[in-house]
Amino acid sequence: QVHLVESGGGLVQAGGSLRLSCAASGRTFSRHDMGWFRQAPGKEREFVAGISWSGGTYYANSMKGRITISRDNAKNTVYLQMNSLKPEDTAVYYCAASQRPNSSLLSEYKYWGQGTQVIASS
C-alpha cells in the first residue's frame, strides 16, 4: 500500500516555474515506478512524466523539454520541476505509483494522490 500526497501547485504567470512534490508513505515506495499525470477541465487525464525506481525517466511530448521528474527514495518523495509554463498547462496534477515499469498508461498506476491545482495565467 502506498499513500500519496501532492503539494506545490498554485497560480503562476505564463513563463514561470513551479516545483511539485509528492510525498509517499509505505515501505514499498522505492519499488514502484512513479508518474505524474494531469487533467484539464473537460479533458481526460493524461500522462506527463515517469521515473523508475533507479531514476530512469520518460516524458510525454506535451511538456518534454520544460519539465524534469526526479525522486528521492530516502525521503519517499518524487518531484516535478516545471518551467516555461503555458496557459494550456493549467490542470490538476496527480502523482501516481505504477505496478509496471516504464508505463504511461493510466490503468497501470494503482495508487493515486488527491491532486494539486496548477494555474498558468496569460
PDB file of C-alpha atoms in Angstrom:
ATOM      1  CA  GLN A   1       0.000   0.000   0.000  1.00  0.00           C
ATOM      2  CA  VAL A   2       1.262   3.478  -0.946  1.00  0.00           C
ATOM      3  CA  HIS A   3      -0.396   6.707   0.169  1.00  0.00           C
ATOM      4  CA  LEU A   4       0.451   9.794  -1.896  1.00  0.00           C
ATOM      5  CA  VAL A   5       0.073  13.489  -1.109  1.00  0.00           C
ATOM      6  CA  GLU A   6       0.905  16.182  -3.673  1.00  0.00           C
ATOM      7  CA  SER A   7       1.869  19.766  -2.942  1.00  0.00           C
ATOM      8  CA  GLY A   8       3.412  22.768  -4.656  1.00  0.00           C
ATOM      9  CA  GLY A   9       0.674  23.758  -7.048  1.00  0.00           C
ATOM     10  CA  GLY A  10      -0.561  27.304  -7.375  1.00  0.00           C
ATOM     11  CA  LEU A  11      -1.077  30.301  -9.604  1.00  0.00           C
ATOM     12  CA  VAL A  12       1.831  31.395 -11.778  1.00  0.00           C
ATOM     13  CA  GLN A  13       2.207  33.742 -14.719  1.00  0.00           C
ATOM     14  CA  ALA A  14       2.895  32.245 -18.117  1.00  0.00           C
ATOM     15  CA  GLY A  15       6.620  31.653 -18.463  1.00  0.00           C
ATOM     16  CA  GLY A  16       7.010  30.983 -14.774  1.00  0.00           C
ATOM     17  CA  SER A  17       8.051  27.846 -12.900  1.00  0.00           C
ATOM     18  CA  LEU A  18       6.660  25.568 -10.250  1.00  0.00           C
ATOM     19  CA  ARG A  19       8.026  22.550  -8.437  1.00  0.00           C
ATOM     20  CA  LEU A  20       5.512  19.921  -7.449  1.00  0.00           C
ATOM     21  CA  SER A  21       6.233  17.416  -4.715  1.00  0.00           C
ATOM     22  CA  CYS A  22       4.634  14.092  -3.935  1.00  0.00           C
ATOM     23  CA  ALA A  23       5.212  12.603  -0.519  1.00  0.00           C
ATOM     24  CA  ALA A  24       4.642   8.890  -0.237  1.00  0.00           C
ATOM     25  CA  SER A  25       4.059   6.680   2.750  1.00  0.00           C
ATOM     26  CA  GLY A  26       4.579   2.958   2.653  1.00  0.00           C
ATOM     27  CA  ARG A  27       7.585   0.705   2.719  1.00  0.00           C
ATOM     28  CA  THR A  28       7.306  -0.266  -0.944  1.00  0.00           C
ATOM     29  CA  PHE A  29       7.723   3.241  -2.401  1.00  0.00           C
ATOM     30  CA  SER A  30      11.191   2.592  -3.782  1.00  0.00           C
ATOM     31  CA  ARG A  31       9.958  -0.484  -5.680  1.00  0.00           C
ATOM     32  CA  HIS A  32       7.450   1.468  -7.755  1.00  0.00           C
ATOM     33  CA  ASP A  33       7.818   3.492 -10.877  1.00  0.00           C
ATOM     34  CA  MET A  34       6.261   6.867 -10.120  1.00  0.00           C
ATOM     35  CA  GLY A  35       4.410   9.101 -12.512  1.00  0.00           C
ATOM     36  CA  TRP A  36       2.841  12.496 -12.882  1.00  0.00           C
ATOM     37  CA  PHE A  37      -0.421  12.953 -14.746  1.00  0.00           C
ATOM     38  CA  ARG A  38      -2.577  15.992 -15.333  1.00  0.00           C
ATOM     39  CA  GLN A  39      -6.235  16.647 -16.055  1.00  0.00           C
ATOM     40  CA  ALA A  40      -7.507  19.884 -17.506  1.00  0.00           C
ATOM     41  CA  PRO A  41     -11.181  20.877 -17.250  1.00  0.00           C
ATOM     42  CA  GLY A  42     -13.269  18.871 -19.673  1.00  0.00           C
ATOM     43  CA  LYS A  43     -10.350  16.715 -20.750  1.00  0.00           C
ATOM     44  CA  GLU A  44      -9.123  13.236 -19.967  1.00  0.00           C
ATOM     45  CA  ARG A  45      -6.323  12.629 -17.530  1.00  0.00           C
ATOM     46  CA  GLU A  46      -3.030  12.372 -19.388  1.00  0.00           C
ATOM     47  CA  PHE A  47       0.456  11.126 -18.653  1.00  0.00           C
ATOM     48  CA  VAL A  48       3.147  13.777 -18.167  1.00  0.00           C
ATOM     49  CA  ALA A  49       6.276  12.061 -16.851  1.00  0.00           C
ATOM     50  CA  GLY A  50       7.505   8.905 -15.175  1.00  0.00           C
ATOM     51  CA  ILE A  51      10.547   7.733 -13.258  1.00  0.00           C
ATOM     52  CA  SER A  52      11.766   4.246 -12.434  1.00  0.00           C
ATOM     53  CA  TRP A  53      12.915   3.112  -9.017  1.00  0.00           C
ATOM     54  CA  SER A  54      16.518   3.549 -10.199  1.00  0.00           C
ATOM     55  CA  GLY A  55      15.969   7.043 -11.615  1.00  0.00           C
ATOM     56  CA  GLY A  56      15.372   6.383 -15.291  1.00  0.00           C
ATOM     57  CA  THR A  57      12.984   8.979 -16.705  1.00  0.00           C
ATOM     58  CA  TYR A  58      10.444   9.132 -19.512  1.00  0.00           C
ATOM     59  CA  TYR A  59       8.270  12.004 -20.675  1.00  0.00           C
ATOM     60  CA  ALA A  60       5.207  12.737 -22.737  1.00  0.00           C
ATOM     61  CA  ASN A  61       5.773  15.022 -25.698  1.00  0.00           C
ATOM     62  CA  SER A  62       3.300  17.591 -24.378  1.00  0.00           C
ATOM     63  CA  MET A  63       5.716  19.068 -21.836  1.00  0.00           C
ATOM     64  CA  LYS A  64       9.017  17.487 -22.832  1.00  0.00           C
ATOM     65  CA  GLY A  65      11.923  19.908 -22.575  1.00  0.00           C
ATOM     66  CA  ARG A  66      10.139  22.028 -19.988  1.00  0.00           C
ATOM     67  CA  ILE A  67       9.847  19.539 -17.155  1.00  0.00           C
ATOM     68  CA  THR A  68      12.099  17.333 -15.056  1.00  0.00           C
ATOM     69  CA  ILE A  69      10.943  14.465 -12.894  1.00  0.00           C
ATOM     70  CA  SER A  70      13.111  13.259 -10.035  1.00  0.00           C
ATOM     71  CA  ARG A  71      12.829  11.197  -6.895  1.00  0.00           C
ATOM     72  CA  ASP A  72      14.480  10.862  -3.521  1.00  0.00           C
ATOM     73  CA  ASN A  73      13.885   7.332  -2.258  1.00  0.00           C
ATOM     74  CA  ALA A  74      15.366   8.177   1.146  1.00  0.00           C
ATOM     75  CA  LYS A  75      12.683  10.841   1.575  1.00  0.00           C
ATOM     76  CA  ASN A  76       9.932   8.855  -0.164  1.00  0.00           C
ATOM     77  CA  THR A  77       9.321  11.834  -2.410  1.00  0.00           C
ATOM     78  CA  VAL A  78       9.003  12.427  -6.125  1.00  0.00           C
ATOM     79  CA  TYR A  79       9.231  15.854  -7.729  1.00  0.00           C
ATOM     80  CA  LEU A  80       8.143  17.541 -10.933  1.00  0.00           C
ATOM     81  CA  GLN A  81      10.001  20.702 -11.885  1.00  0.00           C
ATOM     82  CA  MET A  82       8.005  22.664 -14.464  1.00  0.00           C
ATOM     83  CA  ASN A  83       9.464  25.615 -16.354  1.00  0.00           C
ATOM     84  CA  SER A  84       8.195  27.985 -19.040  1.00  0.00           C
ATOM     85  CA  LEU A  85       4.627  27.245 -18.067  1.00  0.00           C
ATOM     86  CA  LYS A  86       1.906  27.999 -20.582  1.00  0.00           C
ATOM     87  CA  PRO A  87      -1.809  28.681 -20.032  1.00  0.00           C
ATOM     88  CA  GLU A  88      -2.547  25.302 -21.620  1.00  0.00           C
ATOM     89  CA  ASP A  89      -0.603  23.646 -18.791  1.00  0.00           C
ATOM     90  CA  THR A  90      -3.388  24.661 -16.425  1.00  0.00           C
ATOM     91  CA  ALA A  91      -4.697  21.459 -14.862  1.00  0.00           C
ATOM     92  CA  VAL A  92      -4.876  19.381 -11.728  1.00  0.00           C
ATOM     93  CA  TYR A  93      -1.622  17.444 -11.460  1.00  0.00           C
ATOM     94  CA  TYR A  94      -1.658  13.981  -9.937  1.00  0.00           C
ATOM     95  CA  CYS A  95       1.095  11.794  -8.607  1.00  0.00           C
ATOM     96  CA  ALA A  96       0.721   8.041  -9.002  1.00  0.00           C
ATOM     97  CA  ALA A  97       2.558   4.782  -8.327  1.00  0.00           C
ATOM     98  CA  SER A  98       2.742   2.202 -11.079  1.00  0.00           C
ATOM     99  CA  GLN A  99       2.510  -1.558 -10.971  1.00  0.00           C
ATOM    100  CA  ARG A 100       4.601  -1.856 -14.109  1.00  0.00           C
ATOM    101  CA  PRO A 101       7.854  -0.239 -15.226  1.00  0.00           C
ATOM    102  CA  ASN A 102       8.143   2.388 -17.945  1.00  0.00           C
ATOM    103  CA  SER A 103       4.396   2.807 -18.317  1.00  0.00           C
ATOM    104  CA  SER A 104       2.415   5.834 -19.410  1.00  0.00           C
ATOM    105  CA  LEU A 105      -0.913   4.017 -19.172  1.00  0.00           C
ATOM    106  CA  LEU A 106      -3.392   5.297 -16.622  1.00  0.00           C
ATOM    107  CA  SER A 107      -4.653   1.769 -15.966  1.00  0.00           C
ATOM    108  CA  GLU A 108      -1.269   0.540 -14.776  1.00  0.00           C
ATOM    109  CA  TYR A 109      -0.988   3.106 -11.993  1.00  0.00           C
ATOM    110  CA  LYS A 110      -2.511   1.634  -8.869  1.00  0.00           C
ATOM    111  CA  TYR A 111      -2.089   4.340  -6.244  1.00  0.00           C
ATOM    112  CA  TRP A 112      -3.080   7.986  -6.718  1.00  0.00           C
ATOM    113  CA  GLY A 113      -2.806  11.215  -4.807  1.00  0.00           C
ATOM    114  CA  GLN A 114      -5.613  13.736  -4.496  1.00  0.00           C
ATOM    115  CA  GLY A 115      -4.047  16.164  -6.962  1.00  0.00           C
ATOM    116  CA  THR A 116      -2.715  19.703  -6.822  1.00  0.00           C
ATOM    117  CA  GLN A 117      -4.050  22.572  -8.937  1.00  0.00           C
ATOM    118  CA  VAL A 118      -1.711  24.428 -11.297  1.00  0.00           C
ATOM    119  CA  ILE A 119      -2.908  27.592 -12.995  1.00  0.00           C
ATOM    120  CA  ALA A 120      -0.710  29.359 -15.525  1.00  0.00           C
ATOM    121  CA  SER A 121      -2.209  32.741 -16.340  1.00  0.00           C
ATOM    122  CA  SER A 122      -1.623  34.623 -19.577  1.00  0.00           C
TER     123      SER A 122
END
